[in-house]
Short mmCIF file of C-alpha atoms and ligand atoms in Angstrom, two decimals:
data_model
loop_
_atom_site.label_atom_id
_atom_site.label_comp_id
_atom_site.label_asym_id
_atom_site.label_seq_id
_atom_site.Cartn_x
_atom_site.Cartn_y
_atom_site.Cartn_z
CA UNK A 8 -10.95 -20.11 7.42
CA UNK A 9 -7.54 -19.39 8.99
CA UNK A 10 -6.29 -15.86 8.44
CA UNK A 11 -3.27 -15.46 6.13
CA UNK A 12 0.18 -15.18 7.66
CA UNK A 13 2.72 -12.63 6.45
CA UNK A 14 6.40 -12.87 7.42
CA UNK A 15 9.03 -10.14 7.26
CA UNK A 16 12.53 -11.32 6.36
CA UNK A 17 15.81 -9.63 5.56
CA UNK A 18 19.29 -9.24 6.96
CA UNK A 19 19.72 -7.39 10.28
CA UNK A 20 19.17 -3.63 10.40
CA UNK A 21 17.18 -3.24 7.21
CA UNK A 22 14.19 -2.11 9.29
CA UNK A 23 12.05 -5.24 9.84
CA UNK A 24 11.16 -4.34 13.38
CA UNK A 25 10.34 -0.73 12.45
CA UNK A 26 8.06 -1.92 9.65
CA UNK A 27 6.45 -4.55 11.91
CA UNK A 28 5.51 -1.77 14.34
CA UNK A 29 4.24 0.43 11.52
CA UNK A 30 1.99 -2.31 10.26
CA UNK A 31 0.60 -3.34 13.63
CA UNK A 32 0.40 0.30 14.59
CA UNK A 33 1.93 -0.07 17.98
CA UNK A 34 5.34 0.63 19.26
CA UNK A 35 6.01 -2.55 21.15
CA UNK A 36 9.21 -3.91 19.74
CA UNK A 37 12.40 -2.19 20.60
CA UNK A 38 14.00 -0.61 17.58
CA UNK A 39 17.71 -0.17 18.07
CA UNK A 40 20.81 0.25 16.01
CA UNK A 41 22.39 -2.70 17.78
CA UNK A 42 21.46 -5.82 15.89
CA UNK A 43 20.34 -8.75 17.98
CA UNK A 44 18.39 -6.70 20.49
CA UNK A 45 15.52 -8.77 21.85
CA UNK A 46 12.15 -7.66 20.75
CA UNK A 47 9.03 -7.84 22.83
CA UNK A 48 6.77 -9.10 20.22
CA UNK A 49 7.33 -10.85 16.94
CA UNK A 50 3.81 -12.09 16.23
CA UNK A 51 0.72 -9.98 15.99
CA UNK A 52 -2.60 -9.71 14.32
CA UNK A 53 -3.00 -6.84 11.89
CA UNK A 54 -5.43 -5.70 9.25
CA UNK A 55 -5.48 -3.63 6.11
CA UNK A 56 -8.65 -2.42 4.41
CA UNK A 57 -10.68 -4.86 6.42
CA UNK A 58 -8.50 -7.86 5.57
CA UNK A 59 -7.14 -9.52 8.66
CA UNK A 60 -3.80 -11.24 8.75
CA UNK A 61 -1.03 -12.27 11.14
CA UNK A 62 2.36 -10.70 10.93
CA UNK A 63 5.65 -12.33 11.93
CA UNK A 64 8.92 -10.45 12.37
CA UNK A 65 11.41 -13.27 11.77
CA UNK A 66 14.25 -10.95 12.79
CA UNK A 67 12.98 -11.17 16.35
CA UNK A 68 13.64 -14.90 16.59
CA UNK A 69 16.85 -14.67 18.47
CA UNK A 70 19.51 -17.20 17.59
CA UNK A 71 22.47 -15.11 18.59
CA UNK A 72 24.59 -18.12 19.48
CA UNK A 73 24.55 -19.06 15.80
CA UNK A 74 26.77 -17.40 13.19
CA UNK A 75 25.02 -14.58 11.34
CA UNK A 76 24.87 -16.52 8.08
CA UNK A 77 23.04 -19.37 9.82
CA UNK A 78 20.63 -17.00 11.56
CA UNK A 79 19.71 -15.30 8.31
CA UNK A 80 19.20 -18.66 6.63
CA UNK A 81 17.04 -19.99 9.48
CA UNK A 82 14.89 -16.89 9.57
CA UNK A 83 14.25 -17.12 5.83
CA UNK A 84 13.31 -20.79 6.28
CA UNK A 85 10.94 -19.97 9.10
CA UNK A 86 9.26 -17.46 6.79
CA UNK A 87 8.90 -20.14 4.14
CA UNK A 88 7.51 -22.65 6.65
CA UNK A 89 5.10 -20.35 8.42
CA UNK A 90 3.87 -17.71 6.01
CA UNK A 91 1.45 -17.42 3.12
CA UNK A 92 3.17 -14.26 1.87
CA UNK A 93 6.80 -13.31 2.46
CA UNK A 94 7.96 -9.70 2.55
CA UNK A 95 11.64 -9.50 1.66
CA UNK A 96 13.08 -6.27 3.04
CA UNK A 97 16.34 -4.69 1.86
CA UNK A 98 18.06 -1.39 2.61
CA UNK A 99 17.70 1.09 -0.25
CA UNK A 100 20.61 3.14 1.02
CA UNK A 101 23.20 0.41 0.68
CA UNK A 102 22.27 -1.28 -2.58
CA UNK A 103 22.20 -5.06 -2.91
CA UNK A 104 24.56 -6.78 -0.47
CA UNK A 105 25.96 -10.29 -0.30
CA UNK A 106 23.64 -11.04 2.63
CA UNK A 107 20.62 -9.91 0.60
CA UNK A 108 21.68 -12.36 -2.08
CA UNK A 109 21.92 -15.11 0.53
CA UNK A 110 18.36 -14.45 1.67
CA UNK A 111 17.21 -14.35 -1.97
CA UNK A 112 18.78 -17.75 -2.67
CA UNK A 113 16.73 -19.35 0.09
CA UNK A 114 13.54 -17.60 -0.98
CA UNK A 115 13.98 -18.90 -4.57
CA UNK A 116 13.17 -22.34 -3.16
CA UNK A 117 9.61 -21.44 -2.23
CA UNK A 118 6.67 -21.07 -4.54
CA UNK A 119 4.94 -18.76 -2.10
CA UNK A 120 4.57 -15.13 -3.15
CA UNK A 121 7.48 -12.87 -2.22
CA UNK A 122 6.96 -9.09 -2.11
CA UNK A 123 10.17 -7.05 -2.30
CA UNK A 124 10.32 -3.91 -0.12
CA UNK A 125 13.12 -1.36 -0.45
CA UNK A 126 13.27 0.33 2.93
CA UNK A 127 14.94 3.58 3.98
CA UNK A 128 13.84 5.21 0.74
CA UNK A 129 13.20 8.32 2.81
CA UNK A 130 13.21 10.91 0.04
CA UNK A 131 12.15 11.02 -3.60
CA UNK A 132 15.69 10.77 -5.09
CA UNK A 133 16.28 7.58 -3.16
CA UNK A 134 13.12 6.22 -4.62
CA UNK A 135 14.79 6.50 -8.03
CA UNK A 136 17.59 4.16 -6.96
CA UNK A 137 15.46 1.12 -6.58
CA UNK A 138 16.17 -0.33 -10.01
CA UNK A 139 19.30 -2.13 -8.80
CA UNK A 140 17.03 -4.36 -6.80
CA UNK A 141 15.39 -5.91 -9.85
CA UNK A 142 18.54 -8.04 -9.95
CA UNK A 143 17.26 -9.95 -6.90
CA UNK A 144 14.69 -11.55 -9.14
CA UNK A 145 11.50 -10.79 -7.20
CA UNK A 146 9.93 -8.40 -9.67
CA UNK A 147 8.86 -4.86 -8.93
CA UNK A 148 10.60 -3.36 -5.89
CA UNK A 149 8.35 -1.37 -3.54
CA UNK A 150 10.12 1.69 -2.11
CA UNK A 151 9.10 2.47 1.47
CA UNK A 152 10.29 4.30 4.53
CA UNK A 153 9.58 2.45 7.71
CA UNK A 154 10.61 5.34 9.90
CA UNK A 155 8.48 7.88 8.02
CA UNK A 156 5.65 5.59 7.09
CA UNK A 157 5.73 6.40 3.38
CA UNK A 158 4.89 3.66 0.90
CA UNK A 159 3.56 1.34 3.61
CA UNK A 160 0.00 1.56 2.27
CA UNK A 161 1.09 0.59 -1.23
CA UNK A 162 3.18 -2.23 0.19
CA UNK A 163 0.17 -3.50 2.15
CA UNK A 164 -1.93 -3.36 -1.03
CA UNK A 165 0.67 -5.56 -2.71
CA UNK A 166 0.71 -7.98 0.24
CA UNK A 167 -3.08 -8.27 0.37
CA UNK A 168 -3.18 -8.92 -3.40
CA UNK A 169 -0.92 -11.91 -2.85
CA UNK A 170 -3.11 -13.57 -0.23
CA UNK A 171 -4.19 -17.03 -1.25
CA UNK A 172 -7.72 -17.10 -2.58
CA UNK A 173 -10.26 -19.26 -0.81
CA UNK A 174 -9.93 -21.96 -3.49
CA UNK A 175 -6.18 -22.20 -3.03
CA UNK A 176 -6.57 -22.80 0.66
CA UNK A 177 -7.30 -26.34 1.46
CA UNK A 178 -10.49 -26.31 3.47
CA UNK A 179 -11.69 -29.36 5.31
CA UNK A 180 -14.28 -30.07 7.93
CA UNK A 181 -12.12 -32.03 10.34
CA UNK A 182 -12.08 -30.90 13.95
CA UNK A 183 -8.77 -29.15 14.50
CA UNK A 184 -7.19 -29.34 17.90
CA UNK A 185 -3.78 -28.84 19.43
CA UNK A 186 -1.77 -29.52 22.55
CA UNK A 187 -0.17 -26.36 23.85
CA UNK A 188 2.24 -26.21 26.75
CA UNK A 189 5.78 -25.76 27.91
CA UNK A 190 8.54 -28.13 26.80
CA UNK A 191 8.44 -31.55 28.45
CA UNK A 192 4.87 -31.48 29.70
CA UNK A 193 4.13 -34.49 27.50
CA UNK A 194 2.63 -33.03 24.32
CA UNK A 195 4.32 -35.45 21.92
CA UNK A 196 3.61 -38.40 24.19
CA UNK A 197 -0.08 -37.44 24.18
CA UNK A 198 -0.17 -37.11 20.41
CA UNK A 199 1.59 -40.42 19.92
CA UNK A 200 -0.70 -42.17 22.39
CA UNK A 201 -3.80 -40.77 20.69
CA UNK A 202 -2.57 -41.68 17.23
CA UNK A 203 -1.56 -45.05 18.61
CA UNK A 204 -3.89 -47.96 18.20
CA UNK A 205 -7.02 -48.05 16.22
CA UNK A 206 -6.91 -44.59 14.74
CA UNK A 207 -5.94 -44.45 11.13
CA UNK A 208 -3.80 -41.61 9.93
CA UNK A 209 -5.39 -40.36 6.75
CA UNK A 210 -2.52 -38.23 5.67
CA UNK A 211 0.69 -37.23 7.27
CA UNK A 212 1.33 -34.24 5.14
CA UNK A 213 4.93 -33.56 4.32
CA UNK A 214 6.70 -31.00 2.26
CA UNK A 215 6.98 -27.28 2.19
CA UNK A 216 3.43 -26.22 2.92
CA UNK A 217 2.50 -24.39 6.06
CA UNK A 218 0.52 -27.34 7.29
CA UNK A 219 3.44 -29.62 6.68
CA UNK A 220 3.33 -31.37 10.00
CA UNK A 221 -0.31 -31.34 10.96
CA UNK A 222 -1.80 -34.80 11.17
CA UNK A 223 -5.21 -35.68 9.85
CA UNK A 224 -6.76 -38.91 11.12
CA UNK A 225 -10.03 -40.74 11.42
CA UNK A 226 -11.19 -41.87 14.86
CA UNK A 227 -13.05 -45.14 14.37
CA UNK A 228 -14.60 -45.20 17.83
CA UNK A 229 -16.10 -41.75 17.53
CA UNK A 230 -16.41 -41.86 13.76
CA UNK A 231 -14.96 -38.38 13.49
CA UNK A 232 -12.21 -36.82 11.41
CA UNK A 233 -9.63 -34.84 13.33
CA UNK A 234 -6.55 -32.80 12.55
CA UNK A 235 -3.95 -32.47 15.25
CA UNK A 236 -2.26 -29.13 14.71
CA UNK A 237 1.42 -29.43 15.41
CA UNK A 238 3.35 -27.18 17.73
CA UNK A 239 7.11 -26.98 17.97
CA UNK A 240 8.38 -29.83 20.01
CA UNK A 241 5.72 -32.32 19.03
CA UNK A 242 7.23 -33.60 15.85
CA UNK A 243 10.83 -32.80 16.22
CA UNK A 244 12.12 -31.99 12.79
CA UNK A 245 15.67 -31.45 13.87
CA UNK A 246 15.87 -27.86 12.77
CA UNK A 247 18.19 -25.69 14.86
CA UNK A 248 15.71 -22.93 15.44
CA UNK A 249 13.03 -25.18 16.88
CA UNK A 250 14.51 -24.96 20.32
CA UNK A 251 14.53 -21.19 20.56
CA UNK A 252 11.95 -19.86 22.97
CA UNK A 253 10.55 -17.18 20.67
CA UNK A 254 10.05 -19.71 17.91
CA UNK A 255 8.23 -22.14 20.16
CA UNK A 256 5.92 -19.40 21.44
CA UNK A 257 5.36 -18.29 17.85
CA UNK A 258 4.48 -21.85 16.84
CA UNK A 259 2.17 -22.19 19.83
CA UNK A 260 0.30 -19.00 18.94
CA UNK A 261 0.03 -19.96 15.31
CA UNK A 262 -1.19 -23.45 16.28
CA UNK A 263 -3.85 -21.86 18.49
CA UNK A 264 -4.97 -19.68 15.58
CA UNK A 265 -5.44 -22.76 13.42
CA UNK A 266 -7.29 -24.78 16.09
CA UNK A 267 -10.95 -25.10 16.94
CA UNK A 268 -10.14 -26.53 20.33
CA UNK A 269 -6.93 -26.06 22.32
CA UNK A 270 -5.79 -28.49 25.01
CA UNK A 271 -3.64 -26.51 27.44
CA UNK A 272 -1.30 -29.10 28.91
CA UNK A 273 -0.02 -28.60 32.46
CA UNK A 274 2.56 -30.73 34.18
CA UNK A 275 1.17 -32.22 37.41
CA UNK A 276 4.67 -32.41 38.84
CA UNK A 277 5.47 -28.76 38.29
CA UNK A 278 2.12 -27.04 38.76
CA UNK A 279 1.02 -23.87 37.00
CA UNK A 280 3.56 -21.49 35.49
CA UNK A 281 3.32 -17.97 34.10
CA UNK A 282 3.79 -19.16 30.50
CA UNK A 283 0.83 -21.56 30.89
CA UNK A 284 -1.37 -18.61 31.74
CA UNK A 285 -0.12 -16.59 28.79
CA UNK A 286 -0.92 -19.19 26.14
CA UNK A 287 -4.24 -20.08 27.78
CA UNK A 288 -5.15 -16.38 27.80
CA UNK A 289 -4.29 -16.12 24.14
CA UNK A 290 -6.54 -19.09 23.31
CA UNK A 291 -9.40 -17.60 25.33
CA UNK A 292 -9.06 -14.20 23.63
CA UNK A 293 -8.89 -15.85 20.23
CA UNK A 294 -12.28 -17.42 20.95
CA UNK A 295 -11.05 -21.01 20.87
CA UNK A 296 -12.48 -23.92 22.79
CA UNK A 297 -10.20 -24.65 25.74
CA UNK A 298 -9.65 -27.88 27.66
CA UNK A 299 -7.23 -27.97 30.56
CA UNK A 300 -5.21 -31.12 30.76
CA UNK A 301 -3.14 -32.01 33.80
CA UNK A 302 -0.67 -34.55 32.47
CA UNK A 303 1.82 -36.78 34.31
CA UNK A 304 -0.92 -37.40 36.87
CA UNK A 305 0.75 -40.77 37.57
CA UNK A 306 3.76 -39.04 39.12
CA UNK A 307 1.90 -37.62 42.13
CA UNK A 308 1.39 -39.33 45.47
CA UNK A 309 -2.33 -38.87 45.84
CA UNK A 310 -4.86 -38.82 48.60
CA UNK A 311 -8.57 -38.07 48.43
CA UNK A 312 -7.99 -34.32 48.20
CA UNK A 313 -5.26 -34.16 45.58
CA UNK A 314 -7.50 -33.85 42.56
CA UNK A 315 -9.87 -31.38 44.18
CA UNK A 316 -6.98 -29.23 45.41
CA UNK A 317 -5.39 -29.15 41.99
CA UNK A 318 -8.69 -28.25 40.43
CA UNK A 319 -9.23 -25.42 42.92
CA UNK A 320 -5.82 -24.04 42.14
CA UNK A 321 -6.52 -24.12 38.41
CA UNK A 322 -9.81 -22.30 38.94
CA UNK A 323 -8.01 -19.65 41.00
CA UNK A 324 -5.18 -19.17 38.52
CA UNK A 325 -7.23 -19.34 35.33
CA UNK A 326 -10.34 -17.40 36.38
CA UNK A 327 -11.31 -16.47 32.83
CA UNK A 328 -11.36 -20.19 31.96
CA UNK A 329 -14.09 -21.06 34.44
CA UNK A 330 -15.91 -22.74 31.53
CA UNK A 331 -13.07 -25.14 30.68
CA UNK A 332 -13.28 -28.82 31.53
CA UNK A 333 -10.26 -30.18 33.39
CA UNK A 334 -8.90 -33.69 32.94
CA UNK A 335 -6.11 -35.49 34.70
CA UNK A 336 -4.15 -37.70 32.35
CA UNK A 337 -1.11 -39.85 32.07
CA UNK A 338 0.33 -40.33 28.63
CA UNK A 339 2.60 -43.14 29.79
CA UNK A 340 0.07 -44.99 31.97
CA UNK A 341 -2.69 -44.40 29.44
CA UNK A 342 -5.00 -42.76 31.97
CA UNK A 343 -8.12 -41.01 30.62
CA UNK A 344 -6.61 -40.54 27.18
CA UNK A 345 -9.86 -41.72 25.54
CA UNK A 346 -11.57 -38.79 27.21
CA UNK A 347 -9.51 -36.29 25.20
CA UNK A 348 -11.03 -36.77 21.74
CA UNK A 349 -14.50 -37.14 23.31
CA UNK A 350 -14.10 -33.82 25.08
CA UNK A 351 -12.70 -32.18 21.95
CA UNK A 352 -15.83 -33.22 20.05
CA UNK A 353 -18.12 -31.97 22.81
CA UNK A 354 -16.37 -28.63 23.21
CA UNK A 355 -16.32 -28.17 19.45
CA UNK A 356 -20.08 -28.81 19.31
CA UNK A 357 -20.66 -26.27 22.06
CA UNK A 358 -18.50 -23.74 20.25
CA UNK A 359 -20.65 -24.22 17.15
CA UNK A 360 -23.96 -24.17 19.03
CA UNK A 361 -26.74 -21.93 17.70
CA UNK A 362 -29.63 -20.77 19.86
CA UNK A 363 -32.79 -19.52 18.15
CA UNK A 364 -33.69 -15.90 18.93
CA UNK A 365 -37.08 -16.77 20.42
CA UNK A 366 -35.46 -18.96 23.05
CA UNK A 367 -32.81 -16.35 23.75
CA UNK A 368 -35.44 -13.74 24.41
CA UNK A 369 -37.29 -16.00 26.81
CA UNK A 370 -34.02 -16.32 28.65
CA UNK A 371 -33.56 -12.57 28.58
CA UNK A 372 -37.00 -12.03 30.13
CA UNK A 373 -36.25 -14.50 32.86
CA UNK A 374 -32.79 -13.06 33.48
CA UNK A 375 -33.99 -9.48 33.78
CA UNK A 376 -36.68 -10.53 36.22
CA UNK A 377 -34.12 -12.29 38.44
CA UNK A 378 -31.73 -9.37 38.31
CA UNK A 379 -33.21 -6.17 36.94
CA UNK A 380 -30.86 -4.25 34.69
CA UNK A 381 -28.88 -1.72 36.72
CA UNK A 382 -29.32 2.03 36.91
CA UNK A 383 -26.09 3.79 35.98
CA UNK A 384 -25.72 7.55 36.58
CA UNK A 385 -29.46 7.88 36.93
CA UNK A 386 -30.17 6.02 33.72
CA UNK A 387 -31.60 2.54 33.60
CA UNK A 388 -30.16 0.01 31.18
CA UNK A 389 -32.90 -1.35 28.96
CA UNK A 390 -32.33 -4.52 27.03
CA UNK A 391 -34.63 -4.90 24.05
CA UNK A 392 -33.52 -7.94 22.23
CA UNK A 393 -30.75 -10.50 21.95
CA UNK A 394 -29.73 -12.51 18.92
CA UNK A 395 -26.87 -14.84 18.07
CA UNK A 396 -24.79 -13.51 15.20
CA UNK A 397 -21.96 -16.02 15.02
CA UNK A 398 -20.61 -19.37 16.16
CA UNK A 399 -17.02 -20.38 16.83
CA UNK A 400 -17.24 -18.86 19.45
CA UNK A 401 -20.95 -18.22 20.08
CA UNK A 402 -21.41 -14.47 19.73
CA UNK A 403 -24.54 -12.59 20.81
CA UNK A 404 -25.59 -9.09 19.94
CA UNK A 405 -27.62 -7.42 22.68
CA UNK A 406 -29.66 -4.38 21.64
CA UNK A 407 -29.89 -1.87 24.47
CA UNK A 408 -30.92 1.76 24.98
CA UNK A 409 -27.30 2.79 25.60
CA UNK A 410 -24.39 0.38 25.27
CA UNK A 411 -22.36 2.43 27.78
CA UNK A 412 -24.77 1.23 30.46
CA UNK A 413 -24.04 -2.45 29.90
CA UNK A 414 -21.28 -2.94 32.41
CA UNK A 415 -18.91 -5.84 32.65
CA UNK A 416 -20.68 -7.30 35.67
CA UNK A 417 -24.09 -7.37 34.01
CA UNK A 418 -22.55 -8.76 30.86
CA UNK A 419 -21.01 -11.52 32.96
CA UNK A 420 -24.40 -12.15 34.55
CA UNK A 421 -25.92 -12.61 31.07
CA UNK A 422 -23.11 -14.94 30.06
CA UNK A 423 -23.68 -16.99 33.21
CA UNK A 424 -27.38 -17.20 32.43
CA UNK A 425 -26.53 -18.48 28.95
CA UNK A 426 -24.16 -21.04 30.43
CA UNK A 427 -26.72 -22.23 32.98
CA UNK A 428 -29.37 -22.68 30.32
CA UNK A 429 -27.39 -24.14 27.43
CA UNK A 430 -24.34 -26.35 27.21
CA UNK A 431 -21.45 -24.05 26.41
CA UNK A 432 -18.85 -26.01 28.33
CA UNK A 433 -15.35 -25.36 27.03
CA UNK A 434 -16.16 -22.42 24.81
CA UNK A 435 -15.82 -18.69 25.39
CA UNK A 436 -18.93 -16.60 24.73
CA UNK A 437 -18.92 -13.10 23.31
CA UNK A 438 -21.50 -10.41 23.97
CA UNK A 439 -21.64 -7.37 21.70
CA UNK A 440 -23.82 -4.53 22.96
CA UNK A 441 -25.48 -2.33 20.32
CA UNK A 442 -27.28 0.91 21.04
CA UNK A 443 -30.74 1.18 19.50
CA UNK A 444 -32.64 4.41 19.89
P1 LIG B 518 15.81 -4.89 11.76
O1 LIG B 518 17.07 -5.38 12.39
O2 LIG B 518 15.74 -5.30 10.32
O3 LIG B 518 14.57 -5.23 12.50
O4 LIG B 518 15.91 -3.29 11.72
P2 LIG B 518 15.29 -2.21 12.73
O5 LIG B 518 13.85 -2.03 12.51
O6 LIG B 518 15.78 -2.51 14.10
O7 LIG B 518 15.99 -0.88 12.15
C1 LIG B 518 17.41 -0.75 12.10
C2 LIG B 518 17.74 0.75 12.07
O8 LIG B 518 17.27 1.34 10.86
C3 LIG B 518 17.12 1.53 13.20
O9 LIG B 518 18.03 2.48 13.65
C4 LIG B 518 15.93 2.21 12.55
O10 LIG B 518 15.61 3.41 13.19
C5 LIG B 518 16.45 2.45 11.16
N1 LIG B 518 15.39 2.55 10.16
C6 LIG B 518 14.31 1.73 10.03
N2 LIG B 518 13.54 2.14 9.00
C7 LIG B 518 14.14 3.23 8.46
C8 LIG B 518 13.83 4.08 7.37
O11 LIG B 518 12.82 3.94 6.67
N3 LIG B 518 14.71 5.09 7.10
C9 LIG B 518 15.84 5.28 7.84
N4 LIG B 518 16.64 6.28 7.50
N5 LIG B 518 16.14 4.50 8.88
C10 LIG B 518 15.32 3.48 9.19
P1 LIG B 519 6.79 -32.43 25.09
O1 LIG B 519 8.10 -31.69 25.09
O2 LIG B 519 5.73 -31.62 25.75
O3 LIG B 519 6.38 -32.94 23.75
O4 LIG B 519 6.99 -33.69 26.08
P2 LIG B 519 7.29 -35.22 25.73
O5 LIG B 519 6.08 -35.89 25.23
O6 LIG B 519 8.53 -35.29 24.89
O7 LIG B 519 7.57 -35.79 27.18
C1 LIG B 519 8.66 -35.36 27.99
C2 LIG B 519 9.03 -36.45 28.96
O8 LIG B 519 7.96 -36.67 29.88
C3 LIG B 519 9.29 -37.79 28.29
O9 LIG B 519 10.35 -38.40 28.98
C4 LIG B 519 8.00 -38.56 28.51
O10 LIG B 519 8.19 -39.95 28.55
C5 LIG B 519 7.54 -38.04 29.84
N1 LIG B 519 6.09 -38.08 29.99
C6 LIG B 519 5.17 -37.63 29.11
N2 LIG B 519 3.92 -37.83 29.59
C7 LIG B 519 4.06 -38.43 30.80
C8 LIG B 519 3.14 -38.89 31.81
O11 LIG B 519 1.91 -38.78 31.69
N3 LIG B 519 3.69 -39.42 32.92
C9 LIG B 519 5.02 -39.55 33.11
N4 LIG B 519 5.45 -40.08 34.22
N5 LIG B 519 5.91 -39.13 32.19
C10 LIG B 519 5.44 -38.57 31.06
#
């Protein structure tokens, strides 16, 4: 079940960035009086009362070469496209402005829930002045102060209440995968080639829903249903904001969140770049299956070492992805494209793999006899029992005498033992130590 997405919208300077930081509880974005200042982060996970969600600060999607009216319009449209719940923020100290009305007009077009927040209501008298804002037509205004933190809890209650219920969310059991990578690496060519011949597109969903451009199809050869999760730049919709860097990163992260398996696409001609490592790291941390795809393989002059050298470099640069299969493809020369859906299926199976506790504990016995648990500060780590508590990714709880004693290196040793014994290719594995007296 994908976590709900919440977007903050509103004209510049109403306090979106301040509220974003409040909600994610970190001070990462730069809050400044100058509108248009670039913000570090516009997308983050957050939670309230145990409910997880993703938060987008649409104000951080910089389109400063566009006129202000266009920027405000685009940001509101991004919120409509991307979010399950929209938080419309206005400034309680200025009353309703023309720009607020412009945002409202765009938000009228959506049938997604809109929660109205009146910011800068720093003191009680100001909280009386919120009635003006009923005129915007979004029901009860919620007075808050982003800078002081008042009213944020009530606002979050309101937001959480508006989350879609499980029934409203379309759930399906297709395998969801995505191609993530910098512009021009060949993502759309890969999608088009895969959707090409004998694969029937079940539905090419259009409209205003969040999944508007994801493509569901049936693969006859494998007899599997897939959904290709779209990222900006795959299906070019001709919207102005699609070319902005922040928006494409935002789309990439949100596509990763919705995927079971992520194909990180590198460009053979250009090698590995910093941005490739960032998105791959995000996919790994999010517990997604990861396949590394080196596309445009046809463009290289090759000798017997080329592939091996490239592979070595990938292993050096993406050390945390030592479990990921690597394939060398050409979207235009149709090289190894059939391997992609096959690998996606395999990695997805591995990510869903369950190992019975009895077998795990045999492995544990064997592992601890090969490499006895270490002594840390005079105290020996004792491992009592291991059990798998989740799939997607496979997650193991290890009961020990003191979880402080389970160091990273021994944890990695256990993970390697798991990988040697079972097929977990392509999937991250999580180990959760628990102290048991
Ligand atoms: P954004 O452009 O909508 O993201 O607005 P910012 O978060 O950058 O805030 C714009 C200005 O309003 C900054 O100077 C903030 O310090 C200030 N501000 C934000 N929230 C509040 C608030 O609750 N009360 C007051 N008085 N100022 C605030
Ligand atoms: P995207 O921005 O990642 O979606 O990249 P595109 O699929 O639009 O491809 C960018 C350019 O690279 C286009 O001109 C493609 O024809 C070309 N291209 C894509 N894949 C390959 C490939 O495997 N080999 C070669 N030589 N060109 C490719």
